[in-house]
Amino acid sequence: MIKGSCACGRVRFEIEAARSMTHCHCVNCRKLTAASVATYVHVEKDKFRWVAGEDNIATYESSPGSFRKFCRTCGSMVPGQAPYLPTVSIPAGLFDDDPGVRPRLHVFTSSKAPWHEITDDLPQHPKWVPGFEPKQS
Ligand SMILES: [Zn+2]
Ligand SMILES: [Zn+2]
């Protein structure tokens, strides 16, 4: 199993295998991760398991219907599931082991930080990856 944890170690999880890794440049992700770009590993729900600390998680509604999760003790963002995605999104910085995937694409490049320059050749999407947009109700 591939393991990950928050900064203080109270929240721990493991995955069987990762599906993909993406960079998100949206303002919410940048602020919530406090990084210039937020990198996520995407994992099928049935390949993800909490190991410890699920009762130590706080939730913040970053946009209507979209909930972000944090360790109550250290404030690290922890894995969460966007209602419009079939996968669990794990901030890549939480991994203690190599998740075995590498960045595949950039999303929300239209709100990229002005100081951050994309220097790779990966596909760039101004907003969501087409076909993975939130369902509007
Ligand atoms: Zn923690
Ligand atoms: Zn984002």
CSV table of C-alpha atoms and ligand atoms in Angstrom, one decimal:
chain,number,residue,atom,x,y,z
A,1,MET,CA,0.0,0.0,0.0
A,2,ILE,CA,1.1,3.6,-0.7
A,3,LYS,CA,0.9,5.7,2.5
A,4,GLY,CA,0.3,9.4,3.2
A,5,SER,CA,-0.3,11.6,6.2
A,6,CYS,CA,-0.9,15.2,7.3
A,7,ALA,CA,1.9,17.3,8.8
A,8,CYS,CA,1.3,16.2,12.4
A,9,GLY,CA,0.6,12.5,11.5
A,10,ARG,CA,-2.9,12.3,13.2
A,11,VAL,CA,-4.6,11.9,9.8
A,12,ARG,CA,-3.3,8.9,7.8
A,13,PHE,CA,-4.5,7.2,4.7
A,14,GLU,CA,-3.3,4.6,2.2
A,15,ILE,CA,-4.1,3.8,-1.4
A,16,GLU,CA,-3.7,0.7,-3.5
A,17,ALA,CA,-2.9,2.6,-6.7
A,18,ALA,CA,-3.2,6.1,-8.1
A,19,ARG,CA,-5.0,6.9,-11.3
A,20,SER,CA,-3.4,10.3,-12.2
A,21,MET,CA,-1.7,13.4,-11.0
A,22,THR,CA,-2.8,17.0,-12.0
A,23,HIS,CA,-1.7,20.5,-11.3
A,24,CYS,CA,-4.6,23.0,-10.3
A,25,HIS,CA,-4.0,26.7,-10.6
A,26,CYS,CA,-7.4,27.8,-9.3
A,27,VAL,CA,-7.5,30.5,-6.6
A,28,ASN,CA,-9.2,28.2,-4.1
A,29,CYS,CA,-6.6,25.5,-4.4
A,30,ARG,CA,-3.7,27.9,-4.3
A,31,LYS,CA,-5.0,29.5,-1.1
A,32,LEU,CA,-6.1,26.3,0.6
A,33,THR,CA,-2.8,24.6,0.0
A,34,ALA,CA,-0.8,27.9,0.4
A,35,ALA,CA,1.2,26.9,-2.6
A,36,SER,CA,1.8,28.6,-6.0
A,37,VAL,CA,0.2,25.6,-7.7
A,38,ALA,CA,-1.8,22.7,-6.1
A,39,THR,CA,-0.9,19.2,-7.2
A,40,TYR,CA,-3.4,16.4,-6.6
A,41,VAL,CA,-3.3,12.6,-7.0
A,42,HIS,CA,-6.6,11.1,-8.1
A,43,VAL,CA,-7.5,7.7,-6.8
A,44,GLU,CA,-10.6,5.4,-7.3
A,45,LYS,CA,-12.8,5.5,-4.2
A,46,ASP,CA,-12.4,1.7,-3.6
A,47,LYS,CA,-8.6,2.0,-3.7
A,48,PHE,CA,-8.5,4.6,-0.9
A,49,ARG,CA,-8.7,3.9,2.8
A,50,TRP,CA,-8.4,6.1,5.9
A,51,VAL,CA,-5.9,4.6,8.4
A,52,ALA,CA,-6.3,7.1,11.3
A,53,GLY,CA,-7.7,10.4,12.3
A,54,GLU,CA,-10.9,10.5,10.3
A,55,ASP,CA,-12.5,11.9,13.4
A,56,ASN,CA,-9.9,14.7,13.5
A,57,ILE,CA,-11.0,16.3,10.2
A,58,ALA,CA,-12.6,19.7,9.8
A,59,THR,CA,-14.6,20.7,6.7
A,60,TYR,CA,-14.8,24.0,4.8
A,61,GLU,CA,-17.2,24.8,2.0
A,62,SER,CA,-14.8,26.4,-0.5
A,63,SER,CA,-17.6,27.0,-3.0
A,64,PRO,CA,-21.2,26.0,-2.9
A,65,GLY,CA,-21.4,22.2,-2.7
A,66,SER,CA,-17.6,21.8,-2.7
A,67,PHE,CA,-16.1,20.8,0.6
A,68,ARG,CA,-12.5,20.8,1.5
A,69,LYS,CA,-11.1,18.8,4.5
A,70,PHE,CA,-8.4,19.7,6.9
A,71,CYS,CA,-6.6,18.2,9.9
A,72,ARG,CA,-8.0,19.9,13.0
A,73,THR,CA,-4.6,19.8,14.7
A,74,CYS,CA,-2.1,20.9,12.1
A,75,GLY,CA,-4.3,22.5,9.4
A,76,SER,CA,-3.0,20.3,6.5
A,77,MET,CA,-5.5,19.9,3.7
A,78,VAL,CA,-6.4,16.2,3.6
A,79,PRO,CA,-8.0,13.9,1.0
A,80,GLY,CA,-11.5,14.9,-0.1
A,81,GLN,CA,-13.9,14.1,-2.8
A,82,ALA,CA,-15.4,16.7,-5.2
A,83,PRO,CA,-19.1,15.8,-5.7
A,84,TYR,CA,-18.6,15.9,-9.5
A,85,LEU,CA,-15.6,13.5,-9.6
A,86,PRO,CA,-15.6,9.7,-9.3
A,87,THR,CA,-12.3,9.8,-7.5
A,88,VAL,CA,-10.8,10.9,-4.3
A,89,SER,CA,-8.5,14.0,-4.7
A,90,ILE,CA,-5.4,13.8,-2.5
A,91,PRO,CA,-3.0,16.8,-2.2
A,92,ALA,CA,0.2,15.3,-3.5
A,93,GLY,CA,2.3,16.8,-0.8
A,94,LEU,CA,0.7,14.5,1.7
A,95,PHE,CA,2.3,11.3,0.3
A,96,ASP,CA,5.0,9.6,2.4
A,97,ASP,CA,5.6,7.1,-0.4
A,98,ASP,CA,5.9,7.6,-4.1
A,99,PRO,CA,2.3,7.4,-5.5
A,100,GLY,CA,3.8,6.1,-8.7
A,101,VAL,CA,2.1,8.6,-11.0
A,102,ARG,CA,3.5,11.9,-12.5
A,103,PRO,CA,1.8,15.1,-13.4
A,104,ARG,CA,-0.4,14.7,-16.5
A,105,LEU,CA,-2.0,18.1,-17.1
A,106,HIS,CA,-2.7,21.6,-15.8
A,107,VAL,CA,-6.2,22.9,-15.0
A,108,PHE,CA,-7.5,26.4,-14.3
A,109,THR,CA,-4.5,28.0,-16.0
A,110,SER,CA,-6.8,31.1,-16.5
A,111,SER,CA,-6.3,31.9,-12.8
A,112,LYS,CA,-2.6,30.9,-12.6
A,113,ALA,CA,-0.5,32.9,-10.2
A,114,PRO,CA,1.3,35.7,-12.1
A,115,TRP,CA,4.7,34.8,-10.7
A,116,HIS,CA,4.4,31.1,-11.6
A,117,GLU,CA,5.7,30.1,-15.0
A,118,ILE,CA,4.6,26.7,-16.5
A,119,THR,CA,7.8,25.3,-18.0
A,120,ASP,CA,6.6,21.8,-18.9
A,121,ASP,CA,4.8,20.6,-22.1
A,122,LEU,CA,1.8,19.1,-20.4
A,123,PRO,CA,-1.7,20.0,-21.7
A,124,GLN,CA,-3.1,23.2,-20.2
A,125,HIS,CA,-6.9,23.7,-19.6
A,126,PRO,CA,-8.1,27.3,-18.8
A,127,LYS,CA,-10.8,25.7,-16.5
A,128,TRP,CA,-11.9,22.1,-15.9
A,129,VAL,CA,-10.8,19.3,-18.1
A,130,PRO,CA,-13.6,19.0,-20.6
A,131,GLY,CA,-16.0,16.3,-19.5
A,132,PHE,CA,-15.1,16.7,-15.8
A,133,GLU,CA,-17.0,19.9,-15.1
A,134,PRO,CA,-19.3,20.1,-12.0
A,135,LYS,CA,-22.8,19.3,-12.9
A,136,GLN,CA,-24.9,22.4,-12.6
A,137,SER,CA,-28.2,21.8,-10.9
B,1,ZN,ZN,-2.4,16.9,11.2
B,2,ZN,ZN,-8.3,24.0,-8.0
